[in-house]
Amino acid sequence: MAMLPKLVSTKTISKNDAVIFLVSDDKQIPASHFSSEEKKYITSQFKEKKNLVSVNQYKRLCIVYLLETKKEPYLLLEACRKQGETAAASLNRMKVTSVTLADESGTRDAALAFAEGMMLGNYQFIKYKHNGKQDKNTLSEIRIKSTNANEESLRNLDAVCDAVYHARDLVNEPQNAQSATQLAASFVKMGREAGFKTEVLKKARIKALKMGGLLAVNLGSIEPPTFTVMEWKPRNPKNKKPVVLVGKGVVYDTGGLSLKPTPNSMDYMKCDMGGAAAVGAAMYAIAKAKLPVHVIALVPSTDNRPSGNAYAPGDVITMMSGQTVEVLNTDAEGRMILADALHYAKRYKPELVMDFATLTGAASAAVGSFGMVCMGTADEGTRNKMKKAGNQVYERLAEFPFWDEYDELIKSDVAEMKNIGGPTAGAITAGKFLQRYVDYPWMHFDIAGPAFLHAASSYRGKGGTGYGVRFLFNFFQNI
Ligand code: BES
Ligand code: ZN
Ligand code: ZN
């Protein structure tokens, strides 16, 4: 397990330990910590638009960050996170273990965002590397000195970063060490740690419930499926009816008999439980921070493989809802398992349901890794709250059209629907398929683009990003 730096608040700055100052102009560079020459140097760097300046003093590394001017407050927060990651990388290169982050600027949330970038940037997945020790990041403590960051905000930041680490670990874990059963066991462990309830439905229960979609996808597997139910219900929740989260838990997607056609795309299909990781880790953060909201999360899980028994193109499957599906591509398996979970969610009479899934290459092609595609039936007020949360944490939403006409594209000659649309609007027809299984306000988030990165991107790192966790946490904080 990668080490999450400890976050503490402080009122003092030691002259022996590394320090980072956040300033909003050069007058705020603290004279007591720098010689006049050092100060001149920092000011000259600022003039050249180098906002993050390092000064290597005799006993310690000092970094000064001049907050950038941005059009919107949330853009400044994102700049802070990115600079936080850069600073953390410098500290790790110099084998620093502890740093004080001193906010001289008084800018709201800037220090928290900077610390967030440092914490998330410090993540590593090196459990399988023999030389892991020598590669291991050293940074293990961030002491925040800021009038803006109270104990509660530090606790919340710690909870959400801890959760993102968990989500990334789950996504990065390869399928040979993470069956559906093992994924469910990880959620149980996370529930015990954070304080939410879990129940894992096994194959016999899944059969009794007639979850035809999940069972069909699982036919090609030698591992049994699981269906995990997580619940966080505090004493006086703000919402009367629960919000239900649903996450796609395909621990590995070969495409099944419609074997993946895109070269090398199987190499990273261990990420196909990114939605499950997002909702499970969001539960972890919510419970750890004891947010006053009643939330339930559902994770249908299996791998998707070809075999003598695998479901096949042309099959007609009866889903848990009773509706029938003509399977025309076994690689469109995510919607098959999500449909049963969305139907299952009806029993909670939810106020709102949000599903997260690495569902379509089309969503990834459309927006890349810079945001998540969303669509659904939640009211405008709720959608605006979601967009705000997305901007705030910089896990932004790209809302796609959801017109009735797209529904025509999944009509089948032999069943109530088919599991693929035509050559166009692939992300939307996937959403339209899911819509057939909901009767409550609902939003679908396709995270196929951002869930797993092939090149490092600042504090999001490389590999599993934990995308969706910070979005959900922020959304529930402001519900
Ligand atoms: N797991 C994939 C989607 C995916 C693509 C996730 C890229 C992460 C990165 C999904 O199950 C899938 O294969 N979707 C198909 C659907 C098609 C057959 C209708 C796709 O997008 O090609
Ligand atoms: Zn697939
Ligand atoms: Zn998939």
Short mmCIF file of C-alpha atoms and ligand atoms in Angstrom, two decimals:
data_model
loop_
_atom_site.label_atom_id
_atom_site.label_comp_id
_atom_site.label_asym_id
_atom_site.label_seq_id
_atom_site.Cartn_x
_atom_site.Cartn_y
_atom_site.Cartn_z
CA MET A 1 0.00 0.00 0.00
CA ALA A 2 1.37 3.37 -1.00
CA MET A 3 1.90 5.80 1.82
CA LEU A 4 -0.55 8.64 2.19
CA PRO A 5 1.23 11.60 3.81
CA LYS A 6 -0.09 12.52 7.23
CA LEU A 7 -1.86 15.89 7.32
CA VAL A 8 -1.51 18.02 10.45
CA SER A 9 -2.07 21.65 11.27
CA THR A 10 0.66 23.75 12.79
CA LYS A 11 1.21 27.29 14.00
CA THR A 12 4.98 27.33 13.61
CA ILE A 13 7.59 26.97 10.88
CA SER A 14 10.75 25.13 11.81
CA LYS A 15 13.92 26.59 10.30
CA ASN A 16 15.37 23.11 9.82
CA ASP A 17 12.59 21.49 7.81
CA ALA A 18 11.49 21.97 4.24
CA VAL A 19 8.90 24.68 3.77
CA ILE A 20 6.55 25.90 1.05
CA PHE A 21 5.14 29.43 1.14
CA LEU A 22 2.01 30.37 -0.78
CA VAL A 23 1.93 34.07 -1.61
CA SER A 24 -0.32 36.23 -3.76
CA ASP A 25 2.32 38.93 -4.36
CA ASP A 26 6.04 39.33 -3.75
CA LYS A 27 5.49 41.52 -0.69
CA GLN A 28 4.26 38.43 1.09
CA ILE A 29 7.59 36.62 0.76
CA PRO A 30 8.45 36.36 4.48
CA ALA A 31 11.60 38.40 5.22
CA SER A 32 12.38 36.31 8.30
CA HIS A 33 12.99 33.23 6.16
CA PHE A 34 14.98 34.65 3.25
CA SER A 35 18.05 36.82 2.81
CA SER A 36 17.56 39.93 0.71
CA GLU A 37 19.44 38.23 -2.13
CA GLU A 38 17.21 35.22 -2.04
CA LYS A 39 14.22 37.50 -2.04
CA LYS A 40 15.56 39.35 -5.08
CA TYR A 41 16.06 36.06 -6.87
CA ILE A 42 12.51 34.89 -6.10
CA THR A 43 11.05 38.21 -7.26
CA SER A 44 13.02 38.05 -10.51
CA GLN A 45 11.73 34.52 -11.16
CA PHE A 46 8.17 35.68 -10.57
CA LYS A 47 8.73 38.44 -13.15
CA GLU A 48 9.69 35.75 -15.67
CA LYS A 49 6.38 34.02 -14.93
CA LYS A 50 8.08 31.21 -13.06
CA ASN A 51 5.55 30.95 -10.28
CA LEU A 52 7.03 28.03 -8.39
CA VAL A 53 10.52 28.91 -7.15
CA SER A 54 12.88 26.69 -5.17
CA VAL A 55 15.65 28.02 -2.95
CA ASN A 56 18.04 25.46 -1.58
CA GLN A 57 19.13 26.83 1.79
CA TYR A 58 21.88 25.36 3.91
CA LYS A 59 19.59 23.28 6.10
CA ARG A 60 16.46 22.98 4.05
CA LEU A 61 14.59 23.33 0.78
CA CYS A 62 12.32 26.38 0.51
CA ILE A 63 9.70 26.63 -2.18
CA VAL A 64 7.66 29.76 -2.86
CA TYR A 65 4.54 29.63 -5.01
CA LEU A 66 3.02 32.80 -6.37
CA LEU A 67 -0.70 32.10 -6.81
CA GLU A 68 -1.72 32.60 -10.39
CA THR A 69 -4.57 34.87 -11.42
CA LYS A 70 -7.37 32.84 -12.94
CA LYS A 71 -10.75 33.66 -14.38
CA GLU A 72 -12.61 31.43 -11.92
CA PRO A 73 -11.79 30.41 -8.34
CA TYR A 74 -11.94 26.72 -9.26
CA LEU A 75 -9.24 27.22 -11.90
CA LEU A 76 -6.93 28.59 -9.21
CA LEU A 77 -7.60 25.50 -7.09
CA GLU A 78 -6.59 23.28 -10.00
CA ALA A 79 -3.41 25.32 -10.57
CA CYS A 80 -2.61 24.85 -6.87
CA ARG A 81 -3.08 21.07 -7.09
CA LYS A 82 -0.78 20.85 -10.09
CA GLN A 83 1.91 22.96 -8.47
CA GLY A 84 1.48 20.87 -5.32
CA GLU A 85 2.32 17.76 -7.33
CA THR A 86 5.41 19.45 -8.81
CA ALA A 87 6.55 20.52 -5.35
CA ALA A 88 5.99 17.03 -3.91
CA ALA A 89 8.09 15.55 -6.73
CA SER A 90 10.96 17.95 -5.87
CA LEU A 91 10.73 17.05 -2.19
CA ASN A 92 10.78 13.34 -2.98
CA ARG A 93 13.79 13.76 -5.27
CA MET A 94 15.60 15.29 -2.31
CA LYS A 95 14.37 12.51 0.01
CA VAL A 96 12.50 14.98 2.21
CA THR A 97 10.09 13.36 4.69
CA SER A 98 8.28 16.30 6.24
CA VAL A 99 7.28 19.71 4.93
CA THR A 100 5.47 22.76 6.26
CA LEU A 101 3.00 24.38 3.91
CA ALA A 102 2.63 27.99 5.02
CA ASP A 103 -0.15 30.04 3.50
CA GLU A 104 0.83 33.72 3.51
CA SER A 105 -1.82 34.62 0.95
CA GLY A 106 -5.01 34.04 2.94
CA THR A 107 -6.62 32.83 -0.28
CA ARG A 108 -9.56 30.56 0.43
CA ASP A 109 -8.83 26.84 -0.02
CA ALA A 110 -5.52 27.45 -1.86
CA ALA A 111 -3.43 25.69 0.77
CA LEU A 112 -5.89 22.78 0.90
CA ALA A 113 -5.78 22.38 -2.87
CA PHE A 114 -1.99 22.60 -2.89
CA ALA A 115 -1.81 19.93 -0.17
CA GLU A 116 -4.29 17.81 -2.14
CA GLY A 117 -2.02 17.91 -5.18
CA MET A 118 0.92 16.89 -2.99
CA MET A 119 -0.99 14.03 -1.37
CA LEU A 120 -2.42 12.64 -4.60
CA GLY A 121 0.86 13.14 -6.46
CA ASN A 122 2.65 11.10 -3.81
CA TYR A 123 0.72 7.94 -4.75
CA GLN A 124 2.65 4.96 -6.12
CA PHE A 125 1.72 1.42 -7.08
CA ILE A 126 4.96 -0.48 -6.46
CA LYS A 127 3.88 -3.49 -4.40
CA TYR A 128 5.09 -5.88 -7.09
CA LYS A 129 8.51 -4.27 -7.62
CA HIS A 130 11.49 -5.81 -5.89
CA ASN A 131 13.33 -2.51 -5.84
CA GLY A 132 10.19 -0.83 -4.53
CA LYS A 133 11.91 0.39 -1.37
CA GLN A 134 14.46 2.43 -3.18
CA ASP A 135 11.81 3.91 -5.51
CA LYS A 136 9.48 4.70 -2.64
CA ASN A 137 8.48 8.30 -2.12
CA THR A 138 9.80 9.70 1.15
CA LEU A 139 7.27 12.46 1.79
CA SER A 140 5.20 11.33 4.74
CA GLU A 141 4.02 14.44 6.57
CA ILE A 142 2.49 17.73 5.47
CA ARG A 143 2.10 20.37 8.16
CA ILE A 144 -0.34 23.07 7.16
CA LYS A 145 -0.08 26.56 8.56
CA SER A 146 -3.11 28.45 7.34
CA THR A 147 -5.90 30.47 8.88
CA ASN A 148 -8.17 29.00 6.21
CA ALA A 149 -7.70 25.33 6.90
CA ASN A 150 -9.52 24.21 10.04
CA GLU A 151 -9.37 20.73 11.57
CA GLU A 152 -12.55 19.62 9.83
CA SER A 153 -11.30 20.62 6.39
CA LEU A 154 -8.06 18.72 7.01
CA ARG A 155 -9.98 15.63 8.14
CA ASN A 156 -12.13 15.78 5.02
CA LEU A 157 -9.12 16.20 2.77
CA ASP A 158 -7.41 13.26 4.44
CA ALA A 159 -10.54 11.11 4.03
CA VAL A 160 -10.96 11.85 0.36
CA CYS A 161 -7.27 11.40 -0.51
CA ASP A 162 -7.18 8.13 1.43
CA ALA A 163 -10.21 7.02 -0.59
CA VAL A 164 -8.58 7.98 -3.89
CA TYR A 165 -5.55 5.86 -2.91
CA HIS A 166 -7.88 2.92 -2.28
CA ALA A 167 -9.63 3.41 -5.61
CA ARG A 168 -6.31 3.58 -7.47
CA ASP A 169 -5.04 0.44 -5.75
CA LEU A 170 -8.19 -1.43 -6.79
CA VAL A 171 -7.91 -0.28 -10.41
CA ASN A 172 -4.17 -1.01 -10.60
CA GLU A 173 -4.48 -4.49 -9.13
CA PRO A 174 -4.21 -6.98 -11.99
CA GLN A 175 -6.99 -9.47 -12.67
CA ASN A 176 -4.91 -12.47 -11.62
CA ALA A 177 -5.02 -11.05 -8.09
CA GLN A 178 -8.51 -9.57 -8.23
CA SER A 179 -11.47 -11.80 -9.02
CA ALA A 180 -15.02 -10.60 -8.42
CA THR A 181 -14.85 -12.35 -5.05
CA GLN A 182 -11.62 -10.60 -4.13
CA LEU A 183 -12.97 -7.22 -5.21
CA ALA A 184 -16.00 -7.77 -2.97
CA ALA A 185 -13.69 -8.76 -0.10
CA SER A 186 -11.79 -5.48 -0.54
CA PHE A 187 -15.05 -3.56 -0.17
CA VAL A 188 -15.86 -5.48 3.00
CA LYS A 189 -12.45 -4.55 4.39
CA MET A 190 -12.89 -0.91 3.40
CA GLY A 191 -16.30 -0.91 5.07
CA ARG A 192 -14.81 -2.22 8.28
CA GLU A 193 -12.10 0.45 8.20
CA ALA A 194 -14.38 3.39 7.43
CA GLY A 195 -17.58 2.30 9.17
CA PHE A 196 -20.05 1.51 6.40
CA LYS A 197 -22.07 -1.72 6.16
CA THR A 198 -21.45 -4.27 3.41
CA GLU A 199 -23.26 -7.34 2.20
CA VAL A 200 -21.89 -9.55 -0.57
CA LEU A 201 -24.46 -11.50 -2.56
CA LYS A 202 -22.95 -14.70 -3.94
CA LYS A 203 -23.86 -16.70 -7.04
CA ALA A 204 -26.76 -18.58 -5.44
CA ARG A 205 -28.43 -15.32 -4.36
CA ILE A 206 -27.72 -13.73 -7.72
CA LYS A 207 -29.43 -16.73 -9.37
CA ALA A 208 -32.37 -16.56 -6.98
CA LEU A 209 -32.76 -12.89 -7.81
CA LYS A 210 -32.69 -13.80 -11.53
CA MET A 211 -29.97 -11.30 -12.40
CA GLY A 212 -29.89 -12.52 -15.98
CA GLY A 213 -27.50 -9.87 -17.26
CA LEU A 214 -24.83 -10.48 -14.64
CA LEU A 215 -25.20 -14.26 -14.95
CA ALA A 216 -24.95 -14.13 -18.76
CA VAL A 217 -21.70 -12.16 -18.71
CA ASN A 218 -20.36 -14.50 -16.05
CA LEU A 219 -21.06 -17.67 -18.10
CA GLY A 220 -17.62 -17.60 -19.73
CA SER A 221 -15.82 -17.26 -16.43
CA ILE A 222 -14.52 -19.92 -14.09
CA GLU A 223 -14.89 -17.40 -11.23
CA PRO A 224 -18.33 -16.80 -9.66
CA PRO A 225 -19.93 -13.34 -9.89
CA THR A 226 -20.61 -11.14 -6.87
CA PHE A 227 -23.06 -8.37 -6.12
CA THR A 228 -21.90 -6.07 -3.32
CA VAL A 229 -24.26 -3.82 -1.40
CA MET A 230 -22.70 -1.06 0.70
CA GLU A 231 -24.62 1.29 2.97
CA TRP A 232 -23.82 4.39 4.98
CA LYS A 233 -26.76 5.56 7.08
CA PRO A 234 -25.94 8.16 9.73
CA ARG A 235 -28.40 9.17 12.45
CA ASN A 236 -29.97 12.28 10.97
CA PRO A 237 -29.28 12.25 7.26
CA LYS A 238 -30.08 15.31 5.18
CA ASN A 239 -31.87 13.20 2.58
CA LYS A 240 -35.08 11.30 3.45
CA LYS A 241 -34.75 8.75 0.68
CA PRO A 242 -31.31 7.30 -0.08
CA VAL A 243 -29.03 8.22 -2.94
CA VAL A 244 -27.89 5.04 -4.66
CA LEU A 245 -24.55 4.67 -6.44
CA VAL A 246 -23.90 1.91 -8.94
CA GLY A 247 -20.44 0.96 -10.22
CA LYS A 248 -19.41 -1.32 -13.09
CA GLY A 249 -17.26 -4.05 -11.59
CA VAL A 250 -15.90 -5.93 -14.59
CA VAL A 251 -12.58 -7.06 -13.12
CA TYR A 252 -11.33 -7.93 -16.59
CA ASP A 253 -12.84 -7.40 -20.02
CA THR A 254 -11.56 -9.52 -22.90
CA GLY A 255 -14.70 -8.73 -24.87
CA GLY A 256 -15.83 -12.34 -24.44
CA LEU A 257 -16.55 -14.25 -27.69
CA SER A 258 -16.63 -10.86 -29.47
CA LEU A 259 -12.99 -10.68 -28.48
CA LYS A 260 -11.64 -7.13 -28.26
CA PRO A 261 -10.80 -5.95 -31.76
CA THR A 262 -8.60 -2.99 -30.84
CA PRO A 263 -4.88 -3.91 -30.72
CA ASN A 264 -3.43 -3.92 -27.21
CA SER A 265 -6.70 -2.73 -25.67
CA MET A 266 -6.79 -5.79 -23.41
CA ASP A 267 -3.51 -4.69 -21.84
CA TYR A 268 -5.34 -2.27 -19.56
CA MET A 269 -8.74 -3.91 -19.23
CA LYS A 270 -8.06 -4.58 -15.57
CA CYS A 271 -9.35 -0.99 -15.32
CA ASP A 272 -12.87 -2.08 -16.23
CA MET A 273 -13.90 -2.00 -12.59
CA GLY A 274 -13.02 1.71 -12.38
CA GLY A 275 -16.68 2.56 -11.73
CA ALA A 276 -16.85 0.04 -8.90
CA ALA A 277 -13.65 1.45 -7.41
CA ALA A 278 -15.08 4.97 -7.63
CA VAL A 279 -18.32 4.19 -5.80
CA GLY A 280 -16.71 1.90 -3.21
CA ALA A 281 -14.03 4.46 -2.43
CA ALA A 282 -16.59 7.26 -2.34
CA MET A 283 -18.43 5.26 0.34
CA TYR A 284 -15.14 4.99 2.18
CA ALA A 285 -14.59 8.76 2.13
CA ILE A 286 -18.20 9.57 3.03
CA ALA A 287 -18.19 7.17 6.00
CA LYS A 288 -14.73 8.18 7.17
CA ALA A 289 -15.73 11.85 7.12
CA LYS A 290 -19.13 10.92 8.61
CA LEU A 291 -21.05 13.02 6.09
CA PRO A 292 -24.73 13.41 7.07
CA VAL A 293 -26.13 11.66 4.00
CA HIS A 294 -27.78 8.28 3.50
CA VAL A 295 -25.97 6.55 0.62
CA ILE A 296 -26.10 3.01 -0.78
CA ALA A 297 -23.66 1.62 -3.34
CA LEU A 298 -24.19 -1.42 -5.56
CA VAL A 299 -21.44 -3.25 -7.43
CA PRO A 300 -22.23 -6.09 -9.83
CA SER A 301 -18.97 -7.84 -10.58
CA THR A 302 -17.52 -10.53 -12.85
CA ASP A 303 -14.89 -10.94 -15.53
CA ASN A 304 -15.86 -11.16 -19.20
CA ARG A 305 -14.23 -14.03 -21.08
CA PRO A 306 -14.71 -16.38 -23.98
CA SER A 307 -15.09 -20.09 -23.16
CA GLY A 308 -17.08 -23.12 -24.13
CA ASN A 309 -19.92 -21.86 -22.03
CA ALA A 310 -19.68 -18.13 -22.73
CA TYR A 311 -22.70 -16.09 -23.80
CA ALA A 312 -22.68 -15.55 -27.53
CA PRO A 313 -23.80 -13.02 -30.13
CA GLY A 314 -27.38 -13.82 -31.03
CA ASP A 315 -28.32 -15.00 -27.54
CA VAL A 316 -31.49 -13.61 -25.98
CA ILE A 317 -31.16 -12.92 -22.27
CA THR A 318 -33.96 -12.29 -19.78
CA MET A 319 -32.82 -9.61 -17.38
CA MET A 320 -33.74 -9.24 -13.70
CA SER A 321 -36.38 -6.68 -14.69
CA GLY A 322 -38.03 -9.31 -16.93
CA GLN A 323 -37.11 -7.43 -20.10
CA THR A 324 -35.35 -9.37 -22.86
CA VAL A 325 -32.09 -8.41 -24.56
CA GLU A 326 -30.67 -9.61 -27.87
CA VAL A 327 -26.92 -9.78 -27.40
CA LEU A 328 -25.21 -8.71 -30.59
CA ASN A 329 -21.81 -8.03 -29.11
CA THR A 330 -20.53 -9.71 -25.96
CA ASP A 331 -18.07 -6.83 -25.48
CA ALA A 332 -21.03 -4.61 -24.59
CA GLU A 333 -21.11 -6.41 -21.24
CA GLY A 334 -21.04 -3.42 -18.89
CA ARG A 335 -24.60 -2.42 -19.66
CA MET A 336 -25.73 -6.03 -19.12
CA ILE A 337 -24.54 -6.13 -15.52
CA LEU A 338 -25.42 -2.49 -14.75
CA ALA A 339 -28.99 -3.02 -15.95
CA ASP A 340 -29.60 -5.60 -13.23
CA ALA A 341 -28.06 -3.33 -10.60
CA LEU A 342 -30.16 -0.37 -11.74
CA HIS A 343 -33.27 -2.54 -11.54
CA TYR A 344 -32.24 -3.78 -8.09
CA ALA A 345 -31.90 -0.14 -6.96
CA LYS A 346 -35.68 0.38 -7.35
CA ARG A 347 -36.29 -1.41 -4.05
CA TYR A 348 -34.76 1.53 -2.17
CA LYS A 349 -37.17 4.11 -3.68
CA PRO A 350 -34.10 6.29 -4.20
CA GLU A 351 -34.11 10.05 -4.37
CA LEU A 352 -31.37 9.84 -7.01
CA VAL A 353 -29.21 7.15 -8.61
CA MET A 354 -25.78 7.78 -10.11
CA ASP A 355 -23.92 5.07 -11.99
CA PHE A 356 -20.20 5.09 -12.83
CA ALA A 357 -18.77 2.89 -15.53
CA THR A 358 -15.88 2.50 -17.93
CA LEU A 359 -18.63 1.83 -20.41
CA THR A 360 -17.69 2.85 -23.94
CA GLY A 361 -14.70 3.57 -26.12
CA ALA A 362 -17.00 6.15 -27.73
CA ALA A 363 -17.06 8.29 -24.57
CA SER A 364 -13.29 8.12 -24.37
CA ALA A 365 -12.95 9.02 -28.05
CA ALA A 366 -15.28 11.99 -27.59
CA VAL A 367 -13.72 13.74 -24.58
CA GLY A 368 -10.41 11.96 -24.02
CA SER A 369 -9.26 11.78 -20.43
CA PHE A 370 -10.18 15.37 -19.55
CA GLY A 371 -13.58 14.77 -18.07
CA MET A 372 -16.45 12.34 -17.78
CA VAL A 373 -19.32 11.98 -20.16
CA CYS A 374 -22.71 12.14 -18.46
CA MET A 375 -26.37 11.91 -19.35
CA GLY A 376 -29.59 11.09 -17.59
CA THR A 377 -32.91 12.12 -16.18
CA ALA A 378 -32.05 14.01 -12.97
CA ASP A 379 -33.63 17.46 -12.74
CA GLU A 380 -31.81 20.58 -13.80
CA GLY A 381 -31.09 21.76 -10.26
CA THR A 382 -29.38 18.47 -9.43
CA ARG A 383 -27.47 18.49 -12.70
CA ASN A 384 -26.22 21.98 -11.99
CA LYS A 385 -25.04 20.87 -8.55
CA MET A 386 -23.20 18.01 -10.19
CA LYS A 387 -21.53 20.30 -12.70
CA LYS A 388 -20.46 22.60 -9.90
CA ALA A 389 -18.97 19.71 -7.93
CA GLY A 390 -17.21 18.51 -11.08
CA ASN A 391 -15.59 21.89 -11.67
CA GLN A 392 -14.65 22.32 -8.02
CA VAL A 393 -12.61 19.11 -7.94
CA TYR A 394 -11.72 19.31 -11.64
CA GLU A 395 -13.42 16.06 -12.56
CA ARG A 396 -15.55 17.87 -15.07
CA LEU A 397 -18.78 16.76 -16.71
CA ALA A 398 -19.49 16.75 -20.41
CA GLU A 399 -23.23 16.30 -20.66
CA PHE A 400 -24.34 14.54 -23.84
CA PRO A 401 -27.73 14.87 -25.53
CA PHE A 402 -30.22 12.25 -24.51
CA TRP A 403 -32.96 12.69 -27.09
CA ASP A 404 -35.69 10.08 -27.57
CA GLU A 405 -34.52 9.39 -31.12
CA TYR A 406 -31.39 7.61 -29.86
CA ASP A 407 -33.65 5.04 -28.26
CA GLU A 408 -34.67 3.84 -31.74
CA LEU A 409 -31.11 2.67 -32.33
CA ILE A 410 -31.33 -0.16 -29.79
CA LYS A 411 -34.57 -1.69 -31.09
CA SER A 412 -34.34 -5.42 -31.75
CA ASP A 413 -36.35 -7.70 -34.07
CA VAL A 414 -36.39 -10.56 -31.62
CA ALA A 415 -36.23 -9.02 -28.14
CA GLU A 416 -37.21 -5.86 -26.27
CA MET A 417 -33.83 -4.30 -27.03
CA LYS A 418 -30.41 -5.17 -28.36
CA ASN A 419 -27.23 -4.51 -26.45
CA ILE A 420 -25.56 -2.35 -29.11
CA GLY A 421 -26.60 0.62 -31.23
CA GLY A 422 -25.28 1.61 -34.62
CA PRO A 423 -21.89 2.96 -35.64
CA THR A 424 -22.61 6.44 -34.22
CA ALA A 425 -23.45 7.85 -30.78
CA GLY A 426 -22.08 4.78 -28.97
CA ALA A 427 -21.84 6.44 -25.56
CA ILE A 428 -25.43 7.65 -25.81
CA THR A 429 -26.97 4.36 -26.99
CA ALA A 430 -25.24 2.68 -24.03
CA GLY A 431 -26.96 5.25 -21.79
CA LYS A 432 -30.28 4.66 -23.55
CA PHE A 433 -29.96 0.93 -22.83
CA LEU A 434 -29.49 1.68 -19.13
CA GLN A 435 -32.44 4.08 -19.13
CA ARG A 436 -34.75 1.14 -19.84
CA TYR A 437 -34.04 -0.11 -16.31
CA VAL A 438 -34.65 3.05 -14.25
CA ASP A 439 -37.81 4.64 -12.88
CA TYR A 440 -36.20 7.27 -10.62
CA PRO A 441 -34.10 10.42 -11.18
CA TRP A 442 -30.84 9.12 -12.56
CA MET A 443 -27.50 10.17 -13.99
CA HIS A 444 -25.02 7.99 -15.84
CA PHE A 445 -21.29 8.77 -15.84
CA ASP A 446 -19.09 7.14 -18.47
CA ILE A 447 -15.50 7.30 -17.18
CA ALA A 448 -13.85 5.12 -19.88
CA GLY A 449 -11.56 8.05 -20.80
CA PRO A 450 -10.23 9.31 -17.45
CA ALA A 451 -10.32 6.15 -15.27
CA PHE A 452 -6.95 4.88 -16.42
CA LEU A 453 -4.14 6.98 -17.90
CA HIS A 454 -1.40 5.71 -20.20
CA ALA A 455 0.91 8.63 -19.47
CA ALA A 456 1.45 10.52 -16.23
CA SER A 457 -0.75 13.57 -15.82
CA SER A 458 0.27 15.68 -12.83
CA TYR A 459 -1.40 14.59 -9.56
CA ARG A 460 -3.66 12.15 -11.41
CA GLY A 461 -0.58 10.03 -12.01
CA LYS A 462 -0.37 7.14 -14.45
CA GLY A 463 -2.58 4.06 -14.39
CA GLY A 464 -5.68 4.12 -12.18
CA THR A 465 -6.75 7.66 -11.29
CA GLY A 466 -9.60 7.08 -8.85
CA TYR A 467 -11.72 9.31 -11.06
CA GLY A 468 -15.17 10.00 -9.62
CA VAL A 469 -14.22 9.70 -5.94
CA ARG A 470 -13.43 13.37 -5.40
CA PHE A 471 -16.44 14.36 -7.49
CA LEU A 472 -18.81 12.25 -5.41
CA PHE A 473 -17.35 13.39 -2.11
CA ASN A 474 -17.70 17.05 -3.06
CA PHE A 475 -21.25 16.46 -4.35
CA PHE A 476 -22.29 14.82 -1.06
CA GLN A 477 -20.59 17.49 1.03
CA ASN A 478 -22.84 20.08 -0.60
CA ILE A 479 -26.06 18.10 -0.96
N1 BES B 1 -14.83 -1.83 -21.17
C1 BES B 1 -15.18 -1.41 -22.47
C2 BES B 1 -15.08 0.10 -22.65
C3 BES B 1 -13.74 0.75 -22.45
C4 BES B 1 -13.02 1.21 -23.51
C5 BES B 1 -13.23 0.98 -21.18
C6 BES B 1 -11.82 1.85 -23.34
C7 BES B 1 -12.02 1.59 -20.99
C8 BES B 1 -11.32 2.05 -22.06
C9 BES B 1 -16.62 -1.82 -22.80
O1 BES B 1 -17.07 -2.95 -22.15
C10 BES B 1 -16.69 -2.08 -24.27
O2 BES B 1 -16.02 -2.95 -24.72
N2 BES B 1 -17.50 -1.31 -24.97
C11 BES B 1 -17.65 -1.46 -26.39
C12 BES B 1 -19.12 -1.37 -26.71
C13 BES B 1 -19.46 -1.74 -28.12
C14 BES B 1 -19.20 -3.20 -28.38
C15 BES B 1 -20.92 -1.42 -28.39
C16 BES B 1 -16.90 -0.33 -27.06
O3 BES B 1 -16.92 0.79 -26.57
O4 BES B 1 -16.30 -0.58 -28.10
ZN ZN B 2 -16.55 -4.76 -23.19
ZN ZN B 3 -16.17 -3.42 -20.32
#
